[in-house]
């Protein structure tokens, strides 16, 4: 949120420099993310001159250019101009040679003498956007007759600079959504901590009078729970025109584009007092009546951005007497009822809407306006009439109108200030320091809270209705602490804390451990949405029964209405996105949840998903593998290293056949699946427009945490007896996996087996026979209590070979 220092200074007599103001605002919880100096007019003001166009002729070499002579008082300049509205006799803004102007992006450029289409040009006639006077670039800025030729432009325009703070406002601070809200907080801090003796200068509305009652209006609120207060007034005989410079500068400094005097006043009051307003063309209101109501679901509504929107049954609408929607209440105006250049009479609205209603409507239609932002935080219902009078008086002043009705104010259940009691002992306990009760009272008074009761131990106050988040004692303590100053809380010289031991698994630490390993292997962590596009399910890209799918009513985006059944979908979306941007080697991982429905029960499961596409495509360091499955073996290594990292070293391996996978493997322990990994089917990759193979590992995170032994440390004395090595060359059928052989060897040899290694796979049908292969295996054997004899080793090997032959069908080569 942008806050103007000059705007604050119109309420407070402050002379602190911007850095000090920024520090004070940050101290009281309005964190200043930065500030900048804003010029009212962009350019070297001393060089911009009022000139008069003496002659204007068509350029001899270009139809769209004009050749002018301009009198600047002391000189007559020949200037080539491309504006369509330039004409002889006009008073204009001239930038002579040497003047520095600025682009909107902030870059400067210097006016120089040169030839344009073969004709000398000695300067430039300026449009208003080129010097910061506005946004219009349709033509040059034509000045009024009261501008004197030869005078510097700085004589007629505000040439001062302003400081604009960028404040990071937290969602609960509804009281600080305006300049007055920030000023009230700043006032309290200055009064308590900086001996400020002044007061806040509130906008003066004491001279409010009703000029006539020529434009009556009837208002009916049919949805009082959505609109607790609705106020309005009519203004007649206005003239829509450009706003004065002071008002335009106020708005431009905080990043708003001036439109006209009426709309600019409503925007000004919104940012001044935090009360959104809306102006309707009175002559377009049917039956001269306003109805605040909802309309049937699906009712079309043409909004200001010329988009036709289908209304929800809970969208609050401001309707005319015929029940036709003119405005989405508190969110966005309609195209047919707003103020135009032809408007002469208006109805000015100032209302308080229910925050929940506004938030839901804003999200349903993706309309995140300034008004909606304030209403959804919770506006102050008791400022509606003050803001209405302020805006109406400004419109009467700037547009020449007359107040033509009494104020209509429908407020059946006035919101009263909330009573909160503060216990001084609780205050000291929560903030870690004692504050003198007298100073607490000073802080409360500075924040405009009325003290209604006090004792030696407690104080009760009425919290203003602009602070909708202050409803409990803890909230009030926070308010006191903000103004008192966080920096005033002393640091303790001694810090005490207790060491807690728990048998529960530290999931965050283990997750970070896995993340650190994967990042070190060149993987990038991704965070996918828990919701996916329904096309993946409806188009049968992923085969799931309707009973398994979890659908939600996503009003923000009707396409994204399915909770993802697995992490594979978001991994494939990420791979496709990167491949479309010329990235071919992709390694990602994600911690997330899947959502499925089984047996009428909704299941939410934690996963770690690891995806690989194109690992080592162009590196001679990466070996080749059969069927181009290098990524599979790389992923398998990652999976097994992760299991080892978590202290899991024994598992059951199952070859899987599944519609998602071209081939896959399950690793299980104690009948619980730990991880499934393999190559995703080509059919799914084709449907997702992914080039090449995708290899994916899906860890069941909860099951892995249940069997992990990261913190189990085992200490064993090194054996003092020698290690014996034996090499075996085992011939097996081509379909026999090494894992099945390893399982038999480990079970048979038990603790004496120290290391098992597969160091070669040999295939040769002339030597081994058709469909045969040979595994070359090394075994390291050792007994902690003795040295093996040759006889004992031979007995072990003979028994092992016999068991391998019986269970796996191996023979010694």
Coordinates of N, CA and C in Angstrom, one line a residue, residues 420-526:
X420 N -13.3 -4.1 26.0 CA -12.2 -5.1 26.3 C -11.6 -4.7 27.6
X421 N -11.3 -5.7 28.5 CA -10.7 -5.4 29.8 C -9.3 -6.0 29.7
X422 N -8.3 -5.2 30.2 CA -6.9 -5.5 30.2 C -6.5 -5.7 31.6
X423 N -5.8 -6.8 31.9 CA -5.2 -7.1 33.2 C -3.7 -6.7 33.2
X424 N -3.3 -5.9 34.1 CA -1.9 -5.4 34.0 C -0.9 -6.6 34.2
X425 N -1.3 -7.6 35.0 CA -0.4 -8.8 35.2 C -0.3 -9.6 33.9
X426 N -1.4 -9.7 33.2 CA -1.4 -10.4 31.9 C -0.5 -9.6 30.9
X427 N -0.6 -8.3 30.9 CA 0.2 -7.5 30.0 C 1.7 -7.7 30.3
X428 N 2.1 -7.7 31.5 CA 3.5 -7.9 31.9 C 4.0 -9.3 31.5
X429 N 3.1 -10.3 31.7 CA 3.4 -11.7 31.3 C 3.6 -11.9 29.8
X430 N 2.7 -11.3 29.0 CA 2.8 -11.5 27.6 C 3.9 -10.8 26.9
X431 N 4.2 -9.6 27.4 CA 5.2 -8.8 26.6 C 6.6 -8.9 27.3
X432 N 6.7 -9.5 28.5 CA 8.0 -9.7 29.1 C 8.5 -8.5 29.8
X433 N 7.7 -7.5 30.1 CA 8.2 -6.3 30.8 C 7.0 -5.6 31.5
X434 N 7.3 -4.8 32.5 CA 6.2 -4.1 33.1 C 6.1 -2.7 32.6
X435 N 4.9 -2.2 32.3 CA 4.6 -0.9 31.8 C 3.8 -0.2 32.9
X436 N 4.2 1.0 33.2 CA 3.5 1.8 34.2 C 2.0 2.0 33.8
X437 N 1.1 1.7 34.7 CA -0.4 1.9 34.3 C -0.7 3.3 33.8
X438 N 0.0 4.3 34.3 CA -0.2 5.6 33.8 C 0.1 5.7 32.3
X439 N 1.3 5.1 31.9 CA 1.7 5.1 30.5 C 0.7 4.3 29.7
X440 N 0.2 3.2 30.2 CA -0.8 2.4 29.5 C -2.0 3.3 29.2
X441 N -2.5 4.1 30.2 CA -3.6 4.9 29.9 C -3.3 6.0 28.9
X442 N -2.1 6.5 28.9 CA -1.7 7.5 27.9 C -1.7 6.9 26.5
X443 N -1.3 5.6 26.3 CA -1.3 5.0 25.0 C -2.7 4.7 24.6
X444 N -3.6 4.3 25.5 CA -4.9 4.0 25.1 C -5.7 5.3 24.7
X445 N -5.4 6.4 25.4 CA -6.0 7.6 25.1 C -5.5 8.1 23.7
X446 N -4.2 7.9 23.4 CA -3.6 8.4 22.2 C -4.2 7.6 21.0
X447 N -4.7 6.3 21.2 CA -5.3 5.5 20.2 C -6.8 5.8 20.1
X448 N -7.3 6.8 20.8 CA -8.7 7.2 20.7 C -9.6 6.1 21.2
X449 N -9.1 5.4 22.3 CA -10.0 4.4 23.0 C -10.5 5.0 24.3
X450 N -11.8 4.9 24.5 CA -12.4 5.5 25.7 C -12.2 4.6 26.9
X451 N -11.7 5.1 28.0 CA -11.6 4.3 29.2 C -12.9 4.4 29.9
X452 N -13.5 3.3 30.2 CA -14.9 3.3 30.8 C -14.8 2.8 32.3
X453 N -13.7 2.1 32.6 CA -13.6 1.5 34.0 C -12.2 1.2 34.2
X454 N -11.7 1.4 35.5 CA -10.3 1.0 35.8 C -10.2 0.8 37.3
X455 N -9.4 -0.2 37.6 CA -9.0 -0.5 39.0 C -7.5 -0.5 39.1
X456 N -7.0 -1.0 40.3 CA -5.6 -1.1 40.5 C -5.0 -2.2 39.6
X457 N -5.8 -3.1 39.2 CA -5.3 -4.3 38.5 C -5.7 -4.3 37.0
X458 N -6.8 -3.7 36.7 CA -7.4 -3.8 35.3 C -7.8 -2.4 34.8
X459 N -8.0 -2.4 33.5 CA -8.6 -1.2 32.9 C -9.5 -1.7 31.7
X460 N -10.7 -1.1 31.6 CA -11.6 -1.5 30.6 C -11.8 -0.3 29.6
X461 N -11.8 -0.6 28.3 CA -11.8 0.4 27.3 C -12.8 0.0 26.2
X462 N -13.3 1.0 25.5 CA -14.1 0.8 24.3 C -13.3 1.0 23.1
X463 N -13.2 -0.1 22.3 CA -12.3 -0.1 21.1 C -13.1 0.5 20.0
X464 N -12.5 1.5 19.3 CA -13.2 2.1 18.1 C -13.5 1.1 17.1
X465 N -14.6 1.3 16.3 CA -15.1 0.3 15.4 C -14.2 0.2 14.1
X466 N -13.2 1.0 14.0 CA -12.3 0.9 12.8 C -11.3 -0.3 13.1
X467 N -11.2 -0.7 14.4 CA -10.2 -1.8 14.7 C -11.0 -3.1 14.9
X468 N -11.5 -3.7 13.8 CA -12.3 -4.8 13.9 C -11.6 -6.1 14.4
X469 N -10.3 -6.1 14.4 CA -9.5 -7.2 14.9 C -9.2 -7.2 16.3
X470 N -9.6 -6.1 17.0 CA -9.3 -6.0 18.5 C -10.5 -6.3 19.2
X471 N -10.6 -7.6 19.6 CA -11.8 -8.0 20.3 C -11.5 -8.8 21.6
X472 N -10.2 -9.1 21.9 CA -9.8 -9.8 23.1 C -8.8 -9.0 23.8
X473 N -8.5 -9.5 25.0 CA -7.5 -8.9 25.8 C -6.1 -9.0 25.1
X474 N -5.8 -10.1 24.5 CA -4.5 -10.3 23.9 C -4.4 -9.3 22.7
X475 N -5.5 -9.0 22.0 CA -5.4 -8.0 20.9 C -5.1 -6.6 21.5
X476 N -5.8 -6.3 22.6 CA -5.5 -5.0 23.1 C -4.1 -4.8 23.6
X477 N -3.6 -5.9 24.2 CA -2.2 -5.9 24.7 C -1.2 -5.6 23.5
X478 N -1.5 -6.3 22.4 CA -0.7 -6.1 21.2 C -0.8 -4.6 20.7
X479 N -2.0 -4.0 20.8 CA -2.1 -2.6 20.4 C -1.2 -1.7 21.3
X480 N -1.3 -2.0 22.6 CA -0.5 -1.2 23.5 C 1.0 -1.4 23.3
X481 N 1.4 -2.6 23.0 CA 2.8 -2.9 22.8 C 3.3 -2.2 21.5
X482 N 2.4 -2.2 20.4 CA 2.9 -1.5 19.2 C 3.2 -0.1 19.4
X483 N 2.4 0.6 20.1 CA 2.6 2.1 20.4 C 3.7 2.3 21.4
X484 N 3.8 1.4 22.4 CA 4.8 1.5 23.4 C 6.2 1.3 22.8
X485 N 6.3 0.4 21.8 CA 7.5 0.2 21.1 C 8.2 -1.1 21.4
X486 N 8.3 -2.0 20.4 CA 8.9 -3.3 20.6 C 10.4 -3.1 21.1
X487 N 11.0 -2.1 20.6 CA 12.4 -1.9 20.9 C 12.6 -1.4 22.4
X488 N 11.6 -1.0 23.0 CA 11.7 -0.6 24.4 C 11.6 -1.8 25.4
X489 N 11.3 -3.0 24.9 CA 11.3 -4.2 25.7 C 12.7 -4.6 26.0
X490 N 13.2 -4.6 27.2 CA 14.6 -4.9 27.5 C 14.9 -6.4 27.2
X491 N 16.2 -6.6 26.7 CA 16.7 -7.9 26.6 C 17.1 -8.5 27.9
X492 N 16.8 -9.7 28.2 CA 17.2 -10.3 29.4 C 18.7 -10.7 29.4
X493 N 19.4 -10.5 30.4 CA 20.8 -10.8 30.5 C 21.0 -12.3 30.5
X494 N 20.0 -13.0 31.0 CA 20.1 -14.5 31.1 C 18.9 -15.1 30.4
X495 N 19.1 -16.1 29.6 CA 18.0 -16.8 28.9 C 17.9 -18.2 29.4
X496 N 16.7 -18.6 29.8 CA 16.5 -20.0 30.3 C 15.6 -20.7 29.3
X497 N 15.9 -22.0 29.1 CA 15.0 -22.8 28.3 C 15.1 -24.2 28.7
X498 N 14.2 -25.0 28.4 CA 14.2 -26.4 28.8 C 14.4 -27.3 27.5
X499 N 15.1 -28.4 27.8 CA 15.3 -29.3 26.7 C 14.2 -30.4 26.7
X500 N 13.5 -30.4 25.6 CA 12.4 -31.4 25.5 C 12.9 -32.6 24.7
X501 N 12.5 -33.8 25.2 CA 12.8 -35.0 24.5 C 11.5 -35.6 24.1
X502 N 11.4 -36.1 22.9 CA 10.2 -36.7 22.4 C 10.5 -38.0 21.6
X503 N 9.7 -39.0 21.8 CA 9.8 -40.2 21.0 C 9.2 -40.1 19.6
X504 N 8.5 -39.0 19.4 CA 7.9 -38.8 18.1 C 8.9 -38.5 17.0
X505 N 8.6 -38.9 15.8 CA 9.5 -38.7 14.7 C 9.5 -37.2 14.3
X506 N 10.7 -36.7 14.1 CA 10.8 -35.3 13.7 C 10.7 -35.2 12.2
X507 N 9.5 -35.0 11.7 CA 9.3 -35.1 10.2 C 10.0 -34.0 9.5
X508 N 10.0 -32.8 10.1 CA 10.7 -31.7 9.4 C 12.1 -32.0 9.2
X509 N 12.8 -32.5 10.2 CA 14.2 -32.8 10.1 C 14.5 -33.9 9.0
X510 N 13.7 -34.9 9.0 CA 13.9 -36.0 8.0 C 13.5 -35.5 6.6
X511 N 12.5 -34.7 6.5 CA 12.2 -34.1 5.2 C 13.4 -33.3 4.7
X512 N 14.0 -32.4 5.6 CA 15.1 -31.6 5.2 C 16.3 -32.5 4.8
X513 N 16.5 -33.6 5.5 CA 17.6 -34.5 5.2 C 17.4 -35.1 3.8
X514 N 16.2 -35.5 3.5 CA 16.0 -36.0 2.1 C 16.2 -34.9 1.1
X515 N 15.7 -33.8 1.4 CA 15.8 -32.6 0.4 C 17.3 -32.3 0.2
X516 N 18.1 -32.2 1.3 CA 19.5 -31.9 1.1 C 20.2 -32.9 0.2
X517 N 19.9 -34.2 0.4 CA 20.5 -35.2 -0.5 C 20.1 -35.0 -2.0
X518 N 18.8 -34.8 -2.2 CA 18.3 -34.7 -3.6 C 18.9 -33.5 -4.3
X519 N 18.9 -32.3 -3.5 CA 19.5 -31.1 -4.1 C 20.9 -31.3 -4.4
X520 N 21.7 -32.0 -3.6 CA 23.1 -32.3 -3.8 C 23.3 -33.2 -5.1
X521 N 22.2 -33.9 -5.5 CA 22.3 -34.7 -6.7 C 21.8 -34.0 -7.9
X522 N 21.5 -32.7 -7.8 CA 21.1 -31.9 -8.9 C 19.6 -31.8 -9.2
X523 N 18.8 -32.2 -8.2 CA 17.4 -32.1 -8.3 C 16.9 -30.8 -7.8
X524 N 15.7 -30.3 -8.4 CA 15.1 -29.1 -8.0 C 13.8 -29.4 -7.3
X525 N 13.5 -28.8 -6.2 CA 12.2 -29.0 -5.5 C 11.1 -28.2 -6.2
X526 N 10.0 -28.8 -6.4 CA 8.8 -28.1 -7.0 C 7.7 -28.2 -5.9

